Amino acid sequence: MVHALRGVDLDIPEGEIVVLLGASGSGKSTLLNILGGLDRPTSGTARFRDADLGAMTDAGLTRFRRDHVGFVFQFYNLMPSLTARENVELVTEIAENPMPPERALDLVGLTKRLDHFPSQLSGGEQQRVAIARAIAKQPDVLFCDEPTGALDSATGRAVLEVLNDVNAELGATVLMVTHAANIADMAHRVIRLVDGQIGQVQVNEARLKPAEIEW
Amino acid sequence: MVSPLDRKLFRDLWRIKGQAVAIVLVIATGVMLQVMMSGLVASLTETRRAYYERNNLADVFAPVVRAPDAVLARLADIPGVARVTGRAVGRALIDIPGDPVPVQSQAVGLPDSGAQVLNTVFLTAGRLPAEHHRDEALLLSGFAAAHGYVIGDRIDVTMNGSRRSIRIVGLAQSPEFLFVAAPGEMVPDPARYGVIWMRRSALAAAFDMEGAFNEALLSISRGGSEAAVIDAVDRVLKPWGGTGAYGRSDLVSDRFVTEEIDGLATMSRAVPPLFIAVAAFLLYIVVNRIVQSEREEIGLLKAFGYTNREVGAHYVKLVLLIAGAGAALGCLLGVLAGRAMIPIYTTFYNFPFLVFRPDPTAFVIGVSASIAAASAGSVFVLRRIFALTPSEAMRPPAPADYSKTVTFAGPVGRRLDQPTRIVLRGLARSPWRAMALSAGIAGGMALASGMTTIYGSFDRMMDISFSVIDRSDATVFFHTPLGEKAAFELARIPGVIAVEPFREVAATLKFGRREYRGSVSGMIADPEMTRAIDDRYAAIPLPARGLVLGEALAEILAVAPGDILTIEVTEGRQPVLEVPVTRVASTLIGAPAYMQMAALNGVMSEPGRISGARLRVDEARADEVYRHLKDMPTVAGVSVSENARASLQKLMDQGAGSARYIMGAVAFIITFGIVYNAARIAQNERSRDLASLRVMGFSKGETAFVLLGELAIITLVALPVGSLVGYALTFAIARGFSSELYQIPAYFDPFSHGFSAAFIIVAAVVSGLLVERDLNRMDLVTVLKSRD
């Protein structure tokens, strides 16, 4: 049996931006899935605050994702049949303590595109709707899997800017998986995964602003 | 060496195996019905032709009261006549030990010496009766088998009132008795009607036919005209009491076989295309979806230098594999089903040999039709493949455009939650696809509800016929019409509760250029036991003058109340009458024409004559009554209603009516296939959206709503539409199953429609669960990370 992760021992402090770096196959997606409540570890424990994620039922994990977690994916995964506002409402309708959808879209700078369908938005705009959708529930943790992977540098920077703001203004912990090492410069903490094990944890004393990141 | 593309092909097939199997089954069902039915048509037609030819079935049958043998020479002189022979035939009663009711049968004369000229018997066992031997006979093999008679057994037979014991020396079949039913019963039952063949002199003695015949058989030479021969024969035999010659197509046995073959032929043309069209549509949607999700691969292949044609061929192969598998399976099942149907035909039709020989053109048509229909759908898919440029294919597809669907700006729209909007916009974006799927499910609903209604129709036909129209316990037929005193004699038999006499006269009914060889039934003015009823099951009083026609007969002759029919009576003094039709009665069995008995006897100039009577019998003393009847020399036959009903039920369940079970099963299978595919299609198109919802924290139930909401709406729209179409279809199916022998009523049956709707809902739920199971297994992250 091949283990995607072995002997990972890790604490992620609340309120930080954490970047998870690693080559493909290093286990970073598996780690993200376990932390995000999409998968369970075969052994060991994963805790969110005091709750053991590994011990939760499917329904419990669903509840965890619904109440605490926001996701942003490389390919946005918007509902093509819902407008920008409706895509955000999809989440605010079921969240406990959401912000108004308009505010979420305002935070990502899309006030003027509220009633556009995904087919009428550019890639960067679609990704920003995805971020608005993820933050509208005021999540405790925001998981981003290659959020800028499909974007050009200017749009990519803008998206990172939004993530930075969300972290600063809402206090959400942001966990970003990427293979672009330069993005690590904006993180509080950088974790490198090598062959399923933690290679190095680096705490950035000085963080760069997204605009200063080299692309 | 299997090319990588072909390996991909088989993996693709494996991935969509559920849908592929469903589509293969739908195609296979269509092709199976086609191969089975046209194979049966070919086998029955060819076997009948060969049998008729080999055993010299006559072309013209000419019954006559009694004509001297010398007349045969004059018949032989008629231009166009090739061969002629005269024989003695008559009704006989066979006494089955232990059975109080004697079994009606027909006695047929064989020449005293030499071979039969026409209607040669086919010996299945034993030998012909010894020449001039008076006590030896052949017995119809189906009848012998039904009663366990073997060669050497003796049976007691009553002919023309006198009883004698005869020895069975052989078992036989004959082309003129492919389908035999007792007179007055019309339903074939090998146990309830027999045929015995004896040497002519033996029968001549019994029926007073020494040196004479009462039926002439004629064959027509090549190029001879049947109509001209029949006219000439009628002229020659008229002085001897000829009751009207008729051709092969009016031979009762041949008529029923023809009707069966025609029914099969009609169905084999109408039903299979329906299945193949449905399958082609499903196949199109499935392959279209595969192509859409493999844009990247298609682009890559093109970038590597594969031509449009090579890439297109890859997907066309997938279509052809599924269509080909369906067609091949259909051919195989068709042959098996056809072989399985053969015993039904050998049971109900006395074919000496019947081998299922599949019609080669059926294979060609079945296979080419399914492949052509499937390819027609793939043309659209190919267009899409050709249009894709490598660079475009390598970019992720733009999100589907929903901007021109529904805005939900109204007061109601604003209240809808987002999952509902997803469902509704999904429907609004591809209304044609939604309608097509809905139409498919509606078609399934129509087939299912129509077929289940027909199940009830068969029962209703039996109930109305035997509880409303005919309420007698037994019917007695006399050898010749007797005076009304005979009815009182019957009434005196201990155990007989009531007697209702009737007069039955053989006649040809004509209207314009249409005609029907049947009979006119004279009934007492206010009958209690057998009545003409209207469509509300109320008795129709018989007018003092005029005819009440059964529905089937009115349709055959195309007459309506007020029309005047010409009735050529073929017995007694053979009057020709002009009688107005006063009413059309609802009849479900046979094609009767009712008249008041007094009026009928009046025109026959035979006042007070009766042909028989219907009886109501004390159940406890029934055996006693039948034993008494068996001993009455005037009685030619007794038909017990209960037995007639059982025979009809058997025919419905095992014979011609049994196709309804196959068709019903097929209707439900195809319906499930459509619903299941609709669910799979919804899943394929939505898997990404569904994964997103799950990741966002939507529960499985909430996600299932988005997946199955569309299916639910499509299904709910389909149900009432399907129910309406099903109601209309019921009439068509009922017509298809109806024959001259019985008519299957069509009506709206709430139970059948409710049952079919429930089946479809269950099918939708089961499909939903199967799909949902896959959904729960899916790896959310992989789906989301893929580019679609």
PDB file of C-alpha atoms in Angstrom, chain A residues 29 33 38 58 62 65-66 71 73 75 77 79-82 86 89-91 93-94 117-120 126 133 137 145, chain B residues 399-403 417-419 421-422 425 688-689 692-700 702 780-781 784-787:
ATOM      1  CA  SER A  29      -4.010  17.641  -2.243  1.00  0.00           C
ATOM      2  CA  ASN A  33      -8.847  16.999   1.351  1.00  0.00           C
ATOM      3  CA  LEU A  38     -13.549  15.843   1.956  1.00  0.00           C
ATOM      4  CA  ASP A  58     -20.448  11.767   6.312  1.00  0.00           C
ATOM      5  CA  THR A  62     -20.998  17.832   5.412  1.00  0.00           C
ATOM      6  CA  ARG A  65     -17.944  22.035   5.470  1.00  0.00           C
ATOM      7  CA  ARG A  66     -21.239  23.860   5.520  1.00  0.00           C
ATOM      8  CA  PHE A  71     -13.379  26.242  -1.018  1.00  0.00           C
ATOM      9  CA  PHE A  73     -10.714  25.642  -6.959  1.00  0.00           C
ATOM     10  CA  PHE A  75     -11.365  25.819 -12.400  1.00  0.00           C
ATOM     11  CA  ASN A  77     -16.618  25.452 -10.439  1.00  0.00           C
ATOM     12  CA  MET A  79     -22.905  26.896 -11.384  1.00  0.00           C
ATOM     13  CA  PRO A  80     -23.264  27.938 -15.034  1.00  0.00           C
ATOM     14  CA  SER A  81     -27.000  28.203 -14.601  1.00  0.00           C
ATOM     15  CA  LEU A  82     -26.827  30.758 -11.783  1.00  0.00           C
ATOM     16  CA  GLU A  86     -27.170  33.612  -7.257  1.00  0.00           C
ATOM     17  CA  GLU A  89     -26.739  33.060  -2.596  1.00  0.00           C
ATOM     18  CA  LEU A  90     -26.425  29.328  -3.088  1.00  0.00           C
ATOM     19  CA  VAL A  91     -24.154  29.386  -0.059  1.00  0.00           C
ATOM     20  CA  GLU A  93     -29.071  30.385   1.863  1.00  0.00           C
ATOM     21  CA  ILE A  94     -27.692  27.483   3.852  1.00  0.00           C
ATOM     22  CA  PHE A 117     -24.002  34.523 -15.723  1.00  0.00           C
ATOM     23  CA  PRO A 118     -20.606  32.745 -15.637  1.00  0.00           C
ATOM     24  CA  SER A 119     -20.635  32.563 -19.442  1.00  0.00           C
ATOM     25  CA  GLN A 120     -20.642  36.369 -19.471  1.00  0.00           C
ATOM     26  CA  GLN A 126     -15.278  33.859 -12.458  1.00  0.00           C
ATOM     27  CA  ARG A 133     -19.018  32.422  -2.797  1.00  0.00           C
ATOM     28  CA  LYS A 137     -20.565  32.340   4.707  1.00  0.00           C
ATOM     29  CA  ASP A 145      -6.483  24.683  -4.479  1.00  0.00           C
TER      30      ASP A 145
ATOM     31  CA  PRO B 399     -19.316  27.854 -19.125  1.00  0.00           C
ATOM     32  CA  ALA B 400     -22.591  26.932 -20.734  1.00  0.00           C
ATOM     33  CA  ASP B 401     -24.578  30.044 -21.545  1.00  0.00           C
ATOM     34  CA  TYR B 402     -27.679  30.392 -19.407  1.00  0.00           C
ATOM     35  CA  SER B 403     -28.147  34.114 -19.951  1.00  0.00           C
ATOM     36  CA  ASP B 417     -34.124  29.045  -3.759  1.00  0.00           C
ATOM     37  CA  GLN B 418     -30.969  28.535  -5.820  1.00  0.00           C
ATOM     38  CA  PRO B 419     -31.170  24.742  -6.213  1.00  0.00           C
ATOM     39  CA  ARG B 421     -33.333  27.805 -10.049  1.00  0.00           C
ATOM     40  CA  ILE B 422     -30.595  25.419 -11.175  1.00  0.00           C
ATOM     41  CA  ARG B 425     -32.820  26.908 -15.799  1.00  0.00           C
ATOM     42  CA  ARG B 688     -19.424  18.778 -11.639  1.00  0.00           C
ATOM     43  CA  ASP B 689     -22.176  20.975 -10.262  1.00  0.00           C
ATOM     44  CA  SER B 692     -19.431  21.610  -6.028  1.00  0.00           C
ATOM     45  CA  LEU B 693     -22.603  21.514  -4.029  1.00  0.00           C
ATOM     46  CA  ARG B 694     -21.340  18.643  -1.897  1.00  0.00           C
ATOM     47  CA  VAL B 695     -18.083  20.481  -1.230  1.00  0.00           C
ATOM     48  CA  MET B 696     -19.960  23.603  -0.267  1.00  0.00           C
ATOM     49  CA  GLY B 697     -21.686  21.631   2.433  1.00  0.00           C
ATOM     50  CA  PHE B 698     -24.919  20.647   0.731  1.00  0.00           C
ATOM     51  CA  SER B 699     -26.159  17.346   2.108  1.00  0.00           C
ATOM     52  CA  LYS B 700     -26.665  14.293  -0.101  1.00  0.00           C
ATOM     53  CA  GLU B 702     -30.081  18.472  -1.099  1.00  0.00           C
ATOM     54  CA  LEU B 780     -15.304  15.153  -5.218  1.00  0.00           C
ATOM     55  CA  VAL B 781     -11.901  16.661  -5.657  1.00  0.00           C
ATOM     56  CA  LEU B 784     -13.741  19.466  -9.447  1.00  0.00           C
ATOM     57  CA  LYS B 785     -10.160  19.541 -10.600  1.00  0.00           C
ATOM     58  CA  SER B 786     -10.985  18.154 -13.982  1.00  0.00           C
ATOM     59  CA  ARG B 787     -11.729  20.588 -16.729  1.00  0.00           C
TER      60      ARG B 787
END
